């Protein structure tokens, strides 16, 4: 695979009104030919990064021109795992502030997006432990340097517990209404 350019337009595929690079496809949790396992999807993103994938590429042709981070962020619903895939790509250099024709970037404001920031920090910690190199843009480096990891992990546990409680109560409500 030496000499292979994963950013070459020959690897682009036509998707919904725009071309998609391998980075776009790897970040799309709905893409049918990528393993359903989150671990495998993250490994694909890591491999593409190792091969020099540009996670900020925006195709110039098509009705839409959106960066890979737009994958999984439809206007109507959010797809499970999309934030974890985005966090991994951001740690490999995807610019969360990069906008597209129908994508407005990802806010890294801790008040508005604490859950996503927790994913970002959790993945940074996991990648460091696994020896996977990261190359986040400067704004992301600054955010990662701000808060101690223990606070982040505490917040992540709180959010997961709230999420489980909400999920349990909605299941109970739906079964009682039947």
mmCIF file with all atom_site columns, C-alpha atoms in Angstrom:
data_model
loop_
_atom_site.group_PDB
_atom_site.id
_atom_site.type_symbol
_atom_site.label_atom_id
_atom_site.label_alt_id
_atom_site.label_comp_id
_atom_site.label_asym_id
_atom_site.label_entity_id
_atom_site.label_seq_id
_atom_site.pdbx_PDB_ins_code
_atom_site.Cartn_x
_atom_site.Cartn_y
_atom_site.Cartn_z
_atom_site.occupancy
_atom_site.B_iso_or_equiv
_atom_site.pdbx_formal_charge
_atom_site.auth_seq_id
_atom_site.auth_comp_id
_atom_site.auth_asym_id
_atom_site.auth_atom_id
_atom_site.pdbx_PDB_model_num
ATOM 1   C CA . UNK A 1 1   ? 0.000   0.000  0.000  1.00 0.00 ? 1   UNK A CA 1
ATOM 2   C CA . UNK A 1 2   ? 3.051   2.212  -0.091 1.00 0.00 ? 2   UNK A CA 1
ATOM 3   C CA . UNK A 1 3   ? 2.574   5.134  -2.439 1.00 0.00 ? 3   UNK A CA 1
ATOM 4   C CA . UNK A 1 4   ? -1.215  4.869  -2.282 1.00 0.00 ? 4   UNK A CA 1
ATOM 5   C CA . UNK A 1 5   ? -2.889  8.282  -1.997 1.00 0.00 ? 5   UNK A CA 1
ATOM 6   C CA . UNK A 1 6   ? -6.200  7.824  -0.168 1.00 0.00 ? 6   UNK A CA 1
ATOM 7   C CA . UNK A 1 7   ? -7.037  11.443 -1.027 1.00 0.00 ? 7   UNK A CA 1
ATOM 8   C CA . UNK A 1 8   ? -6.910  10.793 -4.782 1.00 0.00 ? 8   UNK A CA 1
ATOM 9   C CA . UNK A 1 9   ? -10.216 11.641 -6.471 1.00 0.00 ? 9   UNK A CA 1
ATOM 10  C CA . UNK A 1 10  ? -10.183 8.129  -7.979 1.00 0.00 ? 10  UNK A CA 1
ATOM 11  C CA . UNK A 1 11  ? -11.287 6.890  -4.545 1.00 0.00 ? 11  UNK A CA 1
ATOM 12  C CA . UNK A 1 12  ? -14.263 9.251  -4.327 1.00 0.00 ? 12  UNK A CA 1
ATOM 13  C CA . UNK A 1 13  ? -17.765 7.871  -4.641 1.00 0.00 ? 13  UNK A CA 1
ATOM 14  C CA . UNK A 1 14  ? -20.935 9.724  -5.558 1.00 0.00 ? 14  UNK A CA 1
ATOM 15  C CA . UNK A 1 15  ? -23.212 10.023 -2.544 1.00 0.00 ? 15  UNK A CA 1
ATOM 16  C CA . UNK A 1 16  ? -26.173 12.210 -1.737 1.00 0.00 ? 16  UNK A CA 1
ATOM 17  C CA . UNK A 1 17  ? -25.650 15.165 -4.087 1.00 0.00 ? 17  UNK A CA 1
ATOM 18  C CA . UNK A 1 18  ? -21.880 15.311 -3.589 1.00 0.00 ? 18  UNK A CA 1
ATOM 19  C CA . UNK A 1 19  ? -18.745 13.228 -3.903 1.00 0.00 ? 19  UNK A CA 1
ATOM 20  C CA . UNK A 1 20  ? -17.481 11.407 -0.832 1.00 0.00 ? 20  UNK A CA 1
ATOM 21  C CA . UNK A 1 21  ? -13.848 10.662 -0.054 1.00 0.00 ? 21  UNK A CA 1
ATOM 22  C CA . UNK A 1 22  ? -12.773 7.607  1.957  1.00 0.00 ? 22  UNK A CA 1
ATOM 23  C CA . UNK A 1 23  ? -12.730 9.942  5.002  1.00 0.00 ? 23  UNK A CA 1
ATOM 24  C CA . UNK A 1 24  ? -16.395 10.844 4.391  1.00 0.00 ? 24  UNK A CA 1
ATOM 25  C CA . UNK A 1 25  ? -17.337 7.170  4.128  1.00 0.00 ? 25  UNK A CA 1
ATOM 26  C CA . UNK A 1 26  ? -15.394 6.185  7.265  1.00 0.00 ? 26  UNK A CA 1
ATOM 27  C CA . UNK A 1 27  ? -17.219 8.848  9.282  1.00 0.00 ? 27  UNK A CA 1
ATOM 28  C CA . UNK A 1 28  ? -20.675 7.849  8.071  1.00 0.00 ? 28  UNK A CA 1
ATOM 29  C CA . UNK A 1 29  ? -22.221 5.500  10.664 1.00 0.00 ? 29  UNK A CA 1
ATOM 30  C CA . UNK A 1 30  ? -24.974 4.631  8.184  1.00 0.00 ? 30  UNK A CA 1
ATOM 31  C CA . UNK A 1 31  ? -22.650 3.408  5.451  1.00 0.00 ? 31  UNK A CA 1
ATOM 32  C CA . UNK A 1 32  ? -23.675 -0.211 4.898  1.00 0.00 ? 32  UNK A CA 1
ATOM 33  C CA . UNK A 1 33  ? -20.304 -1.725 4.059  1.00 0.00 ? 33  UNK A CA 1
ATOM 34  C CA . UNK A 1 34  ? -18.440 -0.669 7.176  1.00 0.00 ? 34  UNK A CA 1
ATOM 35  C CA . UNK A 1 35  ? -18.583 -3.029 10.148 1.00 0.00 ? 35  UNK A CA 1
ATOM 36  C CA . UNK A 1 36  ? -21.286 -2.235 12.677 1.00 0.00 ? 36  UNK A CA 1
ATOM 37  C CA . UNK A 1 37  ? -18.683 -2.527 15.433 1.00 0.00 ? 37  UNK A CA 1
ATOM 38  C CA . UNK A 1 38  ? -17.647 0.882  16.746 1.00 0.00 ? 38  UNK A CA 1
ATOM 39  C CA . UNK A 1 39  ? -14.183 -0.500 17.483 1.00 0.00 ? 39  UNK A CA 1
ATOM 40  C CA . UNK A 1 40  ? -13.760 -1.510 13.823 1.00 0.00 ? 40  UNK A CA 1
ATOM 41  C CA . UNK A 1 41  ? -15.052 1.843  12.581 1.00 0.00 ? 41  UNK A CA 1
ATOM 42  C CA . UNK A 1 42  ? -12.559 3.677  14.792 1.00 0.00 ? 42  UNK A CA 1
ATOM 43  C CA . UNK A 1 43  ? -9.782  1.404  13.480 1.00 0.00 ? 43  UNK A CA 1
ATOM 44  C CA . UNK A 1 44  ? -10.720 2.353  9.891  1.00 0.00 ? 44  UNK A CA 1
ATOM 45  C CA . UNK A 1 45  ? -10.442 6.048  10.802 1.00 0.00 ? 45  UNK A CA 1
ATOM 46  C CA . UNK A 1 46  ? -7.063  5.405  12.462 1.00 0.00 ? 46  UNK A CA 1
ATOM 47  C CA . UNK A 1 47  ? -5.826  3.505  9.393  1.00 0.00 ? 47  UNK A CA 1
ATOM 48  C CA . UNK A 1 48  ? -6.932  6.270  7.034  1.00 0.00 ? 48  UNK A CA 1
ATOM 49  C CA . UNK A 1 49  ? -5.149  8.816  9.226  1.00 0.00 ? 49  UNK A CA 1
ATOM 50  C CA . UNK A 1 50  ? -2.020  6.677  9.179  1.00 0.00 ? 50  UNK A CA 1
ATOM 51  C CA . UNK A 1 51  ? -2.256  6.668  5.365  1.00 0.00 ? 51  UNK A CA 1
ATOM 52  C CA . UNK A 1 52  ? -2.521  10.463 5.289  1.00 0.00 ? 52  UNK A CA 1
ATOM 53  C CA . UNK A 1 53  ? -6.263  10.913 4.760  1.00 0.00 ? 53  UNK A CA 1
ATOM 54  C CA . UNK A 1 54  ? -7.409  14.517 4.668  1.00 0.00 ? 54  UNK A CA 1
ATOM 55  C CA . UNK A 1 55  ? -10.276 14.801 7.143  1.00 0.00 ? 55  UNK A CA 1
ATOM 56  C CA . UNK A 1 56  ? -10.859 18.376 5.963  1.00 0.00 ? 56  UNK A CA 1
ATOM 57  C CA . UNK A 1 57  ? -11.359 17.613 2.274  1.00 0.00 ? 57  UNK A CA 1
ATOM 58  C CA . UNK A 1 58  ? -14.348 19.266 0.669  1.00 0.00 ? 58  UNK A CA 1
ATOM 59  C CA . UNK A 1 59  ? -15.276 18.066 -2.816 1.00 0.00 ? 59  UNK A CA 1
ATOM 60  C CA . UNK A 1 60  ? -15.563 20.860 -5.352 1.00 0.00 ? 60  UNK A CA 1
ATOM 61  C CA . UNK A 1 61  ? -18.210 19.198 -7.508 1.00 0.00 ? 61  UNK A CA 1
ATOM 62  C CA . UNK A 1 62  ? -21.795 18.385 -6.653 1.00 0.00 ? 62  UNK A CA 1
ATOM 63  C CA . UNK A 1 63  ? -24.768 20.234 -5.243 1.00 0.00 ? 63  UNK A CA 1
ATOM 64  C CA . UNK A 1 64  ? -23.311 20.151 -1.724 1.00 0.00 ? 64  UNK A CA 1
ATOM 65  C CA . UNK A 1 65  ? -19.741 20.727 -0.591 1.00 0.00 ? 65  UNK A CA 1
ATOM 66  C CA . UNK A 1 66  ? -19.345 19.379 2.935  1.00 0.00 ? 66  UNK A CA 1
ATOM 67  C CA . UNK A 1 67  ? -16.349 18.131 4.931  1.00 0.00 ? 67  UNK A CA 1
ATOM 68  C CA . UNK A 1 68  ? -16.186 14.542 6.228  1.00 0.00 ? 68  UNK A CA 1
ATOM 69  C CA . UNK A 1 69  ? -17.393 15.619 9.699  1.00 0.00 ? 69  UNK A CA 1
ATOM 70  C CA . UNK A 1 70  ? -20.854 16.156 8.225  1.00 0.00 ? 70  UNK A CA 1
ATOM 71  C CA . UNK A 1 71  ? -21.388 12.381 7.874  1.00 0.00 ? 71  UNK A CA 1
ATOM 72  C CA . UNK A 1 72  ? -24.068 11.120 10.248 1.00 0.00 ? 72  UNK A CA 1
ATOM 73  C CA . UNK A 1 73  ? -25.464 14.587 10.966 1.00 0.00 ? 73  UNK A CA 1
ATOM 74  C CA . UNK A 1 74  ? -28.655 14.638 8.952  1.00 0.00 ? 74  UNK A CA 1
ATOM 75  C CA . UNK A 1 75  ? -31.070 17.502 9.380  1.00 0.00 ? 75  UNK A CA 1
ATOM 76  C CA . UNK A 1 76  ? -33.740 15.287 10.892 1.00 0.00 ? 76  UNK A CA 1
ATOM 77  C CA . UNK A 1 77  ? -32.003 12.875 13.228 1.00 0.00 ? 77  UNK A CA 1
ATOM 78  C CA . UNK A 1 78  ? -28.701 11.970 14.797 1.00 0.00 ? 78  UNK A CA 1
ATOM 79  C CA . UNK A 1 79  ? -27.237 8.554  14.166 1.00 0.00 ? 79  UNK A CA 1
ATOM 80  C CA . UNK A 1 80  ? -25.769 6.464  17.015 1.00 0.00 ? 80  UNK A CA 1
ATOM 81  C CA . UNK A 1 81  ? -21.968 6.650  17.303 1.00 0.00 ? 81  UNK A CA 1
ATOM 82  C CA . UNK A 1 82  ? -21.609 9.608  14.928 1.00 0.00 ? 82  UNK A CA 1
ATOM 83  C CA . UNK A 1 83  ? -20.117 11.783 17.684 1.00 0.00 ? 83  UNK A CA 1
ATOM 84  C CA . UNK A 1 84  ? -17.525 9.163  18.563 1.00 0.00 ? 84  UNK A CA 1
ATOM 85  C CA . UNK A 1 85  ? -16.499 8.867  14.910 1.00 0.00 ? 85  UNK A CA 1
ATOM 86  C CA . UNK A 1 86  ? -16.308 12.664 14.666 1.00 0.00 ? 86  UNK A CA 1
ATOM 87  C CA . UNK A 1 87  ? -14.232 12.890 17.855 1.00 0.00 ? 87  UNK A CA 1
ATOM 88  C CA . UNK A 1 88  ? -11.749 10.373 16.476 1.00 0.00 ? 88  UNK A CA 1
ATOM 89  C CA . UNK A 1 89  ? -11.421 12.281 13.186 1.00 0.00 ? 89  UNK A CA 1
ATOM 90  C CA . UNK A 1 90  ? -10.956 15.566 15.059 1.00 0.00 ? 90  UNK A CA 1
ATOM 91  C CA . UNK A 1 91  ? -8.073  13.994 16.956 1.00 0.00 ? 91  UNK A CA 1
ATOM 92  C CA . UNK A 1 92  ? -6.601  13.085 13.559 1.00 0.00 ? 92  UNK A CA 1
ATOM 93  C CA . UNK A 1 93  ? -6.760  16.685 12.351 1.00 0.00 ? 93  UNK A CA 1
ATOM 94  C CA . UNK A 1 94  ? -10.344 17.294 11.224 1.00 0.00 ? 94  UNK A CA 1
ATOM 95  C CA . UNK A 1 95  ? -11.150 20.937 11.891 1.00 0.00 ? 95  UNK A CA 1
ATOM 96  C CA . UNK A 1 96  ? -14.390 21.158 13.898 1.00 0.00 ? 96  UNK A CA 1
ATOM 97  C CA . UNK A 1 97  ? -14.869 24.764 12.780 1.00 0.00 ? 97  UNK A CA 1
ATOM 98  C CA . UNK A 1 98  ? -14.736 23.911 9.061  1.00 0.00 ? 98  UNK A CA 1
ATOM 99  C CA . UNK A 1 99  ? -18.116 24.588 7.506  1.00 0.00 ? 99  UNK A CA 1
ATOM 100 C CA . UNK A 1 100 ? -19.723 23.287 4.338  1.00 0.00 ? 100 UNK A CA 1
ATOM 101 C CA . UNK A 1 101 ? -22.748 24.131 2.244  1.00 0.00 ? 101 UNK A CA 1
ATOM 102 C CA . UNK A 1 102 ? -25.084 22.382 4.706  1.00 0.00 ? 102 UNK A CA 1
ATOM 103 C CA . UNK A 1 103 ? -22.784 21.782 7.685  1.00 0.00 ? 103 UNK A CA 1
ATOM 104 C CA . UNK A 1 104 ? -22.072 24.504 10.203 1.00 0.00 ? 104 UNK A CA 1
ATOM 105 C CA . UNK A 1 105 ? -19.150 23.009 12.086 1.00 0.00 ? 105 UNK A CA 1
ATOM 106 C CA . UNK A 1 106 ? -19.064 21.562 15.583 1.00 0.00 ? 106 UNK A CA 1
ATOM 107 C CA . UNK A 1 107 ? -19.202 23.874 18.563 1.00 0.00 ? 107 UNK A CA 1
ATOM 108 C CA . UNK A 1 108 ? -16.515 23.116 21.098 1.00 0.00 ? 108 UNK A CA 1
ATOM 109 C CA . UNK A 1 109 ? -18.065 25.461 23.633 1.00 0.00 ? 109 UNK A CA 1
ATOM 110 C CA . UNK A 1 110 ? -18.030 23.435 26.844 1.00 0.00 ? 110 UNK A CA 1
ATOM 111 C CA . UNK A 1 111 ? -21.375 24.816 27.996 1.00 0.00 ? 111 UNK A CA 1
ATOM 112 C CA . UNK A 1 112 ? -23.172 23.860 24.789 1.00 0.00 ? 112 UNK A CA 1
ATOM 113 C CA . UNK A 1 113 ? -21.421 20.634 23.934 1.00 0.00 ? 113 UNK A CA 1
ATOM 114 C CA . UNK A 1 114 ? -20.039 19.023 27.096 1.00 0.00 ? 114 UNK A CA 1
ATOM 115 C CA . UNK A 1 115 ? -21.090 15.534 26.016 1.00 0.00 ? 115 UNK A CA 1
ATOM 116 C CA . UNK A 1 116 ? -19.128 15.781 22.757 1.00 0.00 ? 116 UNK A CA 1
ATOM 117 C CA . UNK A 1 117 ? -16.108 17.232 24.544 1.00 0.00 ? 117 UNK A CA 1
ATOM 118 C CA . UNK A 1 118 ? -16.215 14.295 26.943 1.00 0.00 ? 118 UNK A CA 1
ATOM 119 C CA . UNK A 1 119 ? -16.095 11.917 23.947 1.00 0.00 ? 119 UNK A CA 1
ATOM 120 C CA . UNK A 1 120 ? -13.202 13.906 22.518 1.00 0.00 ? 120 UNK A CA 1
ATOM 121 C CA . UNK A 1 121 ? -11.197 13.694 25.723 1.00 0.00 ? 121 UNK A CA 1
ATOM 122 C CA . UNK A 1 122 ? -12.066 10.049 26.278 1.00 0.00 ? 122 UNK A CA 1
ATOM 123 C CA . UNK A 1 123 ? -10.843 9.148  22.784 1.00 0.00 ? 123 UNK A CA 1
ATOM 124 C CA . UNK A 1 124 ? -7.675  11.223 23.279 1.00 0.00 ? 124 UNK A CA 1
ATOM 125 C CA . UNK A 1 125 ? -6.951  9.291  26.460 1.00 0.00 ? 125 UNK A CA 1
ATOM 126 C CA . UNK A 1 126 ? -7.676  5.915  24.803 1.00 0.00 ? 126 UNK A CA 1
ATOM 127 C CA . UNK A 1 127 ? -5.517  6.750  21.798 1.00 0.00 ? 127 UNK A CA 1
ATOM 128 C CA . UNK A 1 128 ? -2.628  7.819  24.011 1.00 0.00 ? 128 UNK A CA 1
ATOM 129 C CA . UNK A 1 129 ? -2.899  4.578  25.977 1.00 0.00 ? 129 UNK A CA 1
ATOM 130 C CA . UNK A 1 130 ? -2.976  2.543  22.730 1.00 0.00 ? 130 UNK A CA 1
ATOM 131 C CA . UNK A 1 131 ? 0.009   4.422  21.259 1.00 0.00 ? 131 UNK A CA 1
ATOM 132 C CA . UNK A 1 132 ? -1.999  5.957  18.408 1.00 0.00 ? 132 UNK A CA 1
ATOM 133 C CA . UNK A 1 133 ? -0.591  9.321  17.397 1.00 0.00 ? 133 UNK A CA 1
ATOM 134 C CA . UNK A 1 134 ? -2.908  12.311 17.124 1.00 0.00 ? 134 UNK A CA 1
ATOM 135 C CA . UNK A 1 135 ? -2.636  15.563 15.189 1.00 0.00 ? 135 UNK A CA 1
ATOM 136 C CA . UNK A 1 136 ? -5.530  17.773 16.307 1.00 0.00 ? 136 UNK A CA 1
ATOM 137 C CA . UNK A 1 137 ? -5.762  21.352 15.065 1.00 0.00 ? 137 UNK A CA 1
ATOM 138 C CA . UNK A 1 138 ? -4.520  24.029 17.471 1.00 0.00 ? 138 UNK A CA 1
ATOM 139 C CA . UNK A 1 139 ? -7.965  25.007 18.788 1.00 0.00 ? 139 UNK A CA 1
ATOM 140 C CA . UNK A 1 140 ? -8.592  21.378 19.775 1.00 0.00 ? 140 UNK A CA 1
ATOM 141 C CA . UNK A 1 141 ? -5.138  21.068 21.363 1.00 0.00 ? 141 UNK A CA 1
ATOM 142 C CA . UNK A 1 142 ? -5.964  24.107 23.504 1.00 0.00 ? 142 UNK A CA 1
ATOM 143 C CA . UNK A 1 143 ? -9.267  22.608 24.639 1.00 0.00 ? 143 UNK A CA 1
ATOM 144 C CA . UNK A 1 144 ? -7.678  19.263 25.486 1.00 0.00 ? 144 UNK A CA 1
ATOM 145 C CA . UNK A 1 145 ? -5.057  21.055 27.571 1.00 0.00 ? 145 UNK A CA 1
ATOM 146 C CA . UNK A 1 146 ? -7.677  22.992 29.602 1.00 0.00 ? 146 UNK A CA 1
ATOM 147 C CA . UNK A 1 147 ? -9.455  20.493 31.838 1.00 0.00 ? 147 UNK A CA 1
ATOM 148 C CA . UNK A 1 148 ? -7.984  17.689 33.886 1.00 0.00 ? 148 UNK A CA 1
ATOM 149 C CA . UNK A 1 149 ? -9.015  14.253 32.623 1.00 0.00 ? 149 UNK A CA 1
ATOM 150 C CA . UNK A 1 150 ? -10.528 13.151 35.924 1.00 0.00 ? 150 UNK A CA 1
ATOM 151 C CA . UNK A 1 151 ? -13.181 15.897 35.710 1.00 0.00 ? 151 UNK A CA 1
ATOM 152 C CA . UNK A 1 152 ? -13.986 14.824 32.171 1.00 0.00 ? 152 UNK A CA 1
ATOM 153 C CA . UNK A 1 153 ? -14.410 11.195 33.100 1.00 0.00 ? 153 UNK A CA 1
ATOM 154 C CA . UNK A 1 154 ? -16.627 12.149 36.044 1.00 0.00 ? 154 UNK A CA 1
ATOM 155 C CA . UNK A 1 155 ? -18.791 14.228 33.706 1.00 0.00 ? 155 UNK A CA 1
ATOM 156 C CA . UNK A 1 156 ? -18.937 11.374 31.179 1.00 0.00 ? 156 UNK A CA 1
ATOM 157 C CA . UNK A 1 157 ? -20.148 8.974  33.883 1.00 0.00 ? 157 UNK A CA 1
ATOM 158 C CA . UNK A 1 158 ? -22.806 11.497 34.963 1.00 0.00 ? 158 UNK A CA 1
ATOM 159 C CA . UNK A 1 159 ? -24.026 11.898 31.388 1.00 0.00 ? 159 UNK A CA 1
ATOM 160 C CA . UNK A 1 160 ? -24.137 8.141  30.794 1.00 0.00 ? 160 UNK A CA 1
ATOM 161 C CA . UNK A 1 161 ? -26.125 7.635  33.989 1.00 0.00 ? 161 UNK A CA 1
ATOM 162 C CA . UNK A 1 162 ? -28.622 10.354 32.978 1.00 0.00 ? 162 UNK A CA 1
ATOM 163 C CA . UNK A 1 163 ? -28.876 8.813  29.511 1.00 0.00 ? 163 UNK A CA 1
ATOM 164 C CA . UNK A 1 164 ? -29.582 5.341  30.945 1.00 0.00 ? 164 UNK A CA 1
ATOM 165 C CA . UNK A 1 165 ? -32.205 6.780  33.310 1.00 0.00 ? 165 UNK A CA 1
ATOM 166 C CA . UNK A 1 166 ? -33.919 8.612  30.448 1.00 0.00 ? 166 UNK A CA 1
ATOM 167 C CA . UNK A 1 167 ? -33.799 5.494  28.270 1.00 0.00 ? 167 UNK A CA 1
ATOM 168 C CA . UNK A 1 168 ? -35.268 3.326  31.040 1.00 0.00 ? 168 UNK A CA 1
ATOM 169 C CA . UNK A 1 169 ? -38.077 5.777  31.743 1.00 0.00 ? 169 UNK A CA 1
ATOM 170 C CA . UNK A 1 170 ? -38.989 6.111  28.049 1.00 0.00 ? 170 UNK A CA 1
ATOM 171 C CA . UNK A 1 171 ? -39.087 2.303  27.696 1.00 0.00 ? 171 UNK A CA 1
ATOM 172 C CA . UNK A 1 172 ? -41.306 2.084  30.778 1.00 0.00 ? 172 UNK A CA 1
ATOM 173 C CA . UNK A 1 173 ? -43.617 4.771  29.369 1.00 0.00 ? 173 UNK A CA 1
ATOM 174 C CA . UNK A 1 174 ? -43.897 3.057  25.991 1.00 0.00 ? 174 UNK A CA 1
ATOM 175 C CA . UNK A 1 175 ? -44.642 -0.356 27.538 1.00 0.00 ? 175 UNK A CA 1
ATOM 176 C CA . UNK A 1 176 ? -47.288 1.121  29.856 1.00 0.00 ? 176 UNK A CA 1
ATOM 177 C CA . UNK A 1 177 ? -49.010 2.887  26.959 1.00 0.00 ? 177 UNK A CA 1
ATOM 178 C CA . UNK A 1 178 ? -49.403 -0.350 25.002 1.00 0.00 ? 178 UNK A CA 1
#
